Amino acid sequence: MKMQRGELVGFQGCLGYDYNTETKSISVNEKEAEIVRYIFDRYLGGMGCGIIARELGELGYKTPRGYDKWCDTTVMGIIKNEKYKGDIRQGKTFTVDPISKRRLDNFGEEDQFYMSGHHEPIISVEDFEAAQQIRMKRAANRFKPNGTREKYSRKYAFSSMLECGFCGSGYSRRSWHAGSNYHKIIWQCITAIRMGKKECMHSKAIQETTLENAFLESYKLLCYNNSDVLMEMLERIEATLCSTDSSKEIARLDKQIDALEKKKEKLLDMHLEDVIDKETYEKKLSDVTGKLEKFNNEKFEFLNSAERTKKIKTRLNNFRKVISEHEILETFDRYVFESIVDKVIVGGYDEEGNPDPKMLTFIYKTGFTNEINSENHKPERKNGRAKEFMNLPSFANETREKLAKILPSFQLSDTCGDGGTFVSKEI
């Protein structure tokens, strides 16, 4: 009965809130609430629980139990806790044996009680639900037809943004020749990595700097060659978003939910005062609870829709500003890339159906797409062996000139790009 009324039963404390034992209520602890907000901000920004835990330790924050070292499970527990959006769910666990005090997670064996707007929130409902969507997407053990697990991560700018144009799988970030002069960061098809090149024979590894340079060209083409078309598209999208405003529906559902909550309280009072018997009370309560669940689910869908609409409008406004001002990106900007690009398809087929691993297709969030040839944006190759060979004493300039005269099939060329000459054989 206490749980149904929203009274805290067996509350053990919670990071960000102080518990008043006399009033049985909780209030925001602003110092600890900063930690909670930091966790949600970083999680919504794409960071994983492990990275956030490490950052919290480096910043000197204490765990809920007062320890210096944070665990990813502790961070996840905070992200999953509905108390931070102002709600409360009681009955998450139940006692199996009152003598041994053994408790288990409640998966429906006992009643649970949920109350919305129970106390002051630390995190907005929109941010909390957005975090749950990210959590579910990361936790879902979904497999594609080729057997690779689909992951969701935003550790790097291109994480979860690259798609193979041949097999449809994602791309993984790898480090080649680490510790040497030839070290480089590349992205490679996951199918080719795990199952071998025979399963995705046309895909090629691509350097991270090539992707960055290709985006700069794609961005330039987007802003300068299609500004009129894009402006018209933005206006149509915004008009559609405005016509699907869900705020009225949310307000209507709030009224119905509030009325049902009051009806639940009234039913409980009537049962406690013996106005209605237990059978009648349980029957009516079941009916009210069913309706409440239905309306809460509808409200959840509308809130998600409203949040998506809000984010899209923000992106559109930023997009319009960038295009109208014709801002030029001299270097790769992760924020700009993530704000306007939906995904990048690496490789594909040309008009004649031939595989082209050098093709990069940038798909923007407004629906605009353009193709870039990655070959034109490769960084300069570090030809260390050629330079070492050229600088050997036995191949000084005079020696090489004599060699070229004696052997006409050899020629001198400035292939190293530094003014020196290199002996190369004609084909």
XYZ file of C-alpha atoms in Angstrom, residues 77-425:
349
model
C 23.229 1.592 -13.380
C 22.943 5.389 -13.222
C 21.904 5.634 -16.884
C 19.163 3.028 -16.347
C 17.816 4.575 -13.121
C 14.403 6.189 -13.729
C 14.768 8.313 -10.562
C 16.912 10.785 -12.498
C 13.943 11.822 -14.652
C 11.734 12.290 -11.568
C 9.941 8.934 -11.625
C 10.153 6.015 -9.250
C 9.684 2.285 -9.662
C 9.343 0.190 -6.518
C 9.371 -3.553 -6.204
C 12.407 -4.096 -8.447
C 13.472 -6.929 -6.134
C 11.613 -9.220 -3.751
C 12.524 -11.314 -0.698
C 12.660 -15.053 -1.326
C 13.351 -16.083 2.253
C 12.628 -13.698 5.166
C 15.051 -15.609 7.399
C 18.113 -15.559 5.109
C 17.011 -12.189 3.635
C 17.793 -13.525 0.168
C 16.479 -11.221 -2.578
C 16.060 -11.660 -6.324
C 15.318 -9.342 -9.223
C 11.594 -9.047 -9.802
C 10.735 -10.201 -13.315
C 7.004 -10.368 -12.674
C 6.932 -12.735 -9.716
C 5.701 -9.879 -7.505
C 3.878 -6.577 -8.108
C 5.830 -3.482 -9.132
C 4.668 0.091 -8.626
C 5.588 2.987 -10.918
C 4.871 6.654 -10.276
C 5.667 9.509 -12.684
C 6.664 12.960 -11.420
C 7.401 11.641 -7.957
C 10.236 14.088 -7.207
C 12.427 16.786 -8.758
C 14.301 15.421 -11.794
C 18.008 15.867 -12.499
C 17.764 14.821 -16.155
C 14.999 15.870 -18.554
C 12.582 13.188 -19.741
C 13.752 13.720 -23.332
C 17.440 13.210 -22.490
C 16.682 10.191 -20.308
C 14.635 8.471 -23.020
C 17.287 9.304 -25.635
C 19.885 7.617 -23.410
C 17.678 4.512 -23.129
C 17.380 4.318 -26.914
C 21.169 4.414 -27.243
C 21.491 1.799 -24.499
C 19.024 -0.563 -26.167
C 20.622 -0.110 -29.551
C 24.045 -0.928 -28.151
C 22.804 -3.880 -26.121
C 20.729 -5.465 -28.876
C 22.450 -8.622 -30.050
C 21.387 -8.195 -33.644
C 23.187 -10.037 -36.420
C 23.242 -9.272 -40.099
C 22.901 -12.056 -42.706
C 26.685 -12.355 -43.048
C 26.991 -13.189 -39.342
C 28.639 -9.992 -38.114
C 27.241 -8.212 -35.116
C 25.939 -4.724 -35.686
C 27.515 -2.334 -33.220
C 26.693 1.203 -32.200
C 29.619 3.305 -31.025
C 30.717 6.915 -31.394
C 34.266 6.681 -30.093
C 35.693 8.012 -33.354
C 34.278 10.358 -35.971
C 33.662 7.525 -38.461
C 32.472 4.947 -35.921
C 29.151 3.418 -37.048
C 29.122 5.862 -39.984
C 30.809 3.734 -42.656
C 29.023 1.058 -44.668
C 30.531 -1.346 -47.173
C 29.073 -0.769 -50.634
C 29.550 -4.453 -51.537
C 28.377 -6.505 -48.552
C 26.578 -3.887 -46.416
C 28.542 -4.493 -43.213
C 30.185 -1.782 -41.130
C 33.816 -0.726 -41.051
C 36.309 -1.217 -38.219
C 39.170 1.104 -37.282
C 42.622 -0.503 -37.345
C 46.221 0.586 -36.871
C 48.824 -0.480 -39.418
C 52.633 -0.476 -38.922
C 52.403 0.959 -35.402
C 55.720 2.175 -34.019
C 57.308 2.660 -37.440
C 57.638 5.526 -39.907
C 54.835 3.957 -41.945
C 52.211 4.038 -39.184
C 48.708 4.905 -40.388
C 45.100 4.564 -39.292
C 42.839 2.720 -41.703
C 39.200 1.571 -41.832
C 38.401 -1.881 -43.151
C 35.264 -3.910 -43.957
C 34.301 -6.081 -40.972
C 33.265 -8.972 -43.209
C 36.671 -8.965 -44.905
C 38.427 -8.863 -41.518
C 36.492 -11.658 -39.840
C 35.597 -13.971 -42.708
C 38.367 -13.296 -45.202
C 38.662 -11.389 -48.470
C 36.794 -14.100 -50.350
C 33.572 -13.053 -48.611
C 33.985 -9.404 -49.678
C 36.642 -9.513 -52.381
C 36.059 -6.035 -53.834
C 36.358 -4.003 -50.622
C 39.611 -2.173 -49.907
C 41.014 -0.687 -46.719
C 40.885 3.100 -46.697
C 42.996 5.547 -44.687
C 41.303 7.789 -42.164
C 42.986 10.878 -43.651
C 41.582 9.936 -47.073
C 38.063 9.896 -45.622
C 38.617 13.267 -43.960
C 39.951 14.879 -47.152
C 37.140 13.384 -49.220
C 34.560 14.836 -46.825
C 36.082 18.323 -47.220
C 35.555 18.101 -50.994
C 32.040 16.677 -50.582
C 31.183 19.465 -48.161
C 32.481 22.085 -50.595
C 30.380 20.634 -53.433
C 27.348 20.557 -51.156
C 27.596 24.227 -50.189
C 28.543 25.754 -53.528
C 26.935 23.638 -56.224
C 23.545 22.826 -54.714
C 22.655 25.667 -52.365
C 19.394 26.598 -54.167
C 18.155 23.021 -54.343
C 19.089 22.379 -50.718
C 17.353 25.532 -49.475
C 14.113 24.457 -51.159
C 14.477 20.966 -49.678
C 15.050 22.375 -46.190
C 11.889 24.473 -46.434
C 9.787 21.456 -47.440
C 11.193 19.339 -44.597
C 10.580 22.087 -42.043
C 7.006 22.598 -43.258
C 6.334 18.873 -42.838
C 7.785 18.884 -39.324
C 5.648 21.844 -38.268
C 2.490 20.093 -39.489
C 3.188 17.052 -37.287
C 3.527 18.857 -33.950
C 2.713 16.378 -31.144
C 2.565 18.818 -28.195
C -1.256 18.856 -28.196
C -1.451 15.081 -28.064
C 1.026 14.977 -25.168
C -1.042 17.546 -23.236
C -4.222 15.510 -23.847
C -2.555 12.309 -22.644
C -1.195 14.074 -19.540
C -4.744 15.023 -18.537
C -5.983 11.466 -18.995
C -3.042 10.010 -17.072
C -3.542 12.488 -14.223
C -7.256 11.615 -14.022
C -6.481 7.884 -13.876
C -3.852 8.385 -11.159
C -6.446 10.220 -9.041
C -8.920 7.431 -9.709
C -6.362 4.903 -8.440
C -5.905 6.876 -5.230
C -9.665 7.117 -4.763
C -10.097 3.362 -5.283
C -7.427 2.679 -2.678
C -9.093 4.960 -0.153
C -12.462 3.313 -0.777
C -10.942 -0.133 -0.268
C -9.142 0.899 2.944
C -12.419 2.355 4.281
C -14.269 -0.874 3.345
C -16.526 0.959 0.911
C -15.692 -1.661 -1.733
C -14.548 -5.259 -1.190
C -11.188 -6.662 -2.247
C -12.510 -8.402 -5.383
C -14.174 -5.245 -6.696
C -11.107 -3.171 -5.852
C -8.718 -5.488 -7.711
C -10.990 -5.665 -10.749
C -11.326 -1.876 -11.019
C -7.646 -1.360 -10.276
C -6.687 -3.762 -13.057
C -8.867 -1.825 -15.491
C -7.347 1.531 -14.484
C -3.794 0.135 -14.563
C -4.339 -1.214 -18.073
C -5.517 2.161 -19.327
C -2.612 3.901 -17.599
C -0.121 1.608 -19.291
C -1.730 2.253 -22.665
C -1.686 6.055 -22.261
C 1.892 6.058 -20.920
C 3.051 4.050 -23.927
C 1.307 6.495 -26.274
C 2.878 9.428 -24.451
C 6.303 7.792 -24.701
C 5.924 7.477 -28.482
C 4.833 11.112 -28.820
C 7.719 12.291 -26.624
C 10.182 10.413 -28.799
C 8.587 11.896 -31.888
C 8.711 15.393 -30.411
C 12.365 15.009 -29.443
C 13.264 13.744 -32.913
C 11.400 16.682 -34.462
C 13.195 19.132 -32.182
C 16.619 17.718 -33.049
C 15.855 17.700 -36.767
C 14.743 21.348 -36.650
C 17.966 22.276 -34.855
C 20.043 20.431 -37.440
C 18.133 22.075 -40.275
C 18.713 25.558 -38.845
C 22.435 24.883 -38.451
C 22.541 23.416 -41.931
C 20.811 26.468 -43.423
C 23.238 28.807 -41.662
C 26.287 26.945 -42.948
C 25.011 26.894 -46.532
C 23.928 30.545 -46.566
C 27.282 31.721 -45.224
C 29.286 29.401 -47.515
C 31.645 28.566 -44.694
C 34.825 26.872 -45.881
C 36.363 24.009 -43.949
C 40.131 24.047 -44.217
C 40.533 21.012 -41.949
C 38.286 18.121 -40.977
C 35.757 19.058 -38.285
C 34.138 16.111 -36.501
C 31.257 18.221 -35.186
C 30.298 19.443 -38.657
C 30.642 15.940 -40.090
C 28.407 14.315 -37.456
C 25.871 17.150 -37.625
C 25.131 16.868 -41.330
C 26.202 13.398 -42.540
C 23.994 10.349 -42.046
C 26.460 7.747 -43.361
C 29.242 7.114 -45.881
C 29.150 4.167 -48.262
C 32.653 2.932 -49.076
C 32.919 1.294 -52.491
C 30.163 0.472 -54.939
C 29.358 -0.220 -58.562
C 29.655 2.180 -61.484
C 27.002 2.756 -64.167
C 28.198 -0.284 -66.103
C 27.985 -2.533 -63.048
C 31.723 -2.798 -62.460
C 32.952 -2.821 -58.839
C 34.667 0.409 -57.812
C 36.348 0.214 -54.366
C 37.522 3.838 -54.687
C 33.976 5.227 -54.730
C 32.826 7.142 -51.631
C 29.141 8.083 -51.378
C 28.300 10.699 -48.748
C 24.646 10.586 -47.686
C 23.520 13.699 -45.831
C 20.738 13.962 -43.279
C 18.723 16.159 -45.634
C 18.691 13.380 -48.246
C 21.364 14.900 -50.525
C 24.090 12.522 -51.766
C 27.299 12.945 -53.749
C 30.097 10.651 -54.889
C 33.805 11.294 -54.393
C 36.757 9.388 -55.822
C 38.917 8.484 -52.829
C 41.967 8.030 -55.080
C 42.210 11.812 -55.451
C 42.464 12.325 -51.694
C 45.109 9.839 -50.627
C 47.855 11.306 -48.415
C 51.393 11.419 -49.799
C 53.030 8.013 -49.525
C 55.927 7.635 -47.111
C 58.451 6.039 -49.480
C 61.206 5.616 -46.926
C 63.037 2.827 -48.766
C 63.349 4.879 -51.954
C 64.915 7.772 -50.045
C 67.364 5.496 -48.247
C 68.380 3.945 -51.582
C 68.824 7.374 -53.173
C 71.067 8.621 -50.362
C 73.469 5.670 -50.407
C 77.112 6.846 -51.017
C 77.549 4.304 -53.839
C 74.732 6.012 -55.723
C 75.876 9.602 -55.623
C 74.673 11.904 -58.390
C 77.762 11.389 -60.583
C 77.507 7.586 -60.300
C 73.854 7.628 -61.244
C 74.443 9.871 -64.239
C 77.150 7.466 -65.505
C 74.785 4.541 -64.982
C 72.114 6.240 -67.053
C 74.560 6.771 -69.942
C 75.835 3.175 -69.870
C 72.336 1.641 -69.572
C 69.871 3.428 -71.884
C 67.053 1.277 -70.549
C 67.327 3.232 -67.270
C 66.240 6.814 -66.735
C 66.539 9.512 -64.088
C 63.363 10.835 -62.470
C 62.430 13.006 -59.515
C 59.937 10.511 -58.113
C 60.744 11.237 -54.498
C 59.476 14.789 -54.797
C 62.374 16.353 -52.886
C 64.586 17.472 -55.764
C 66.728 14.328 -55.745
C 66.881 11.769 -58.538
C 66.045 8.122 -58.487
C 67.047 5.411 -60.950
C 63.976 3.662 -62.381
C 63.634 1.094 -65.094
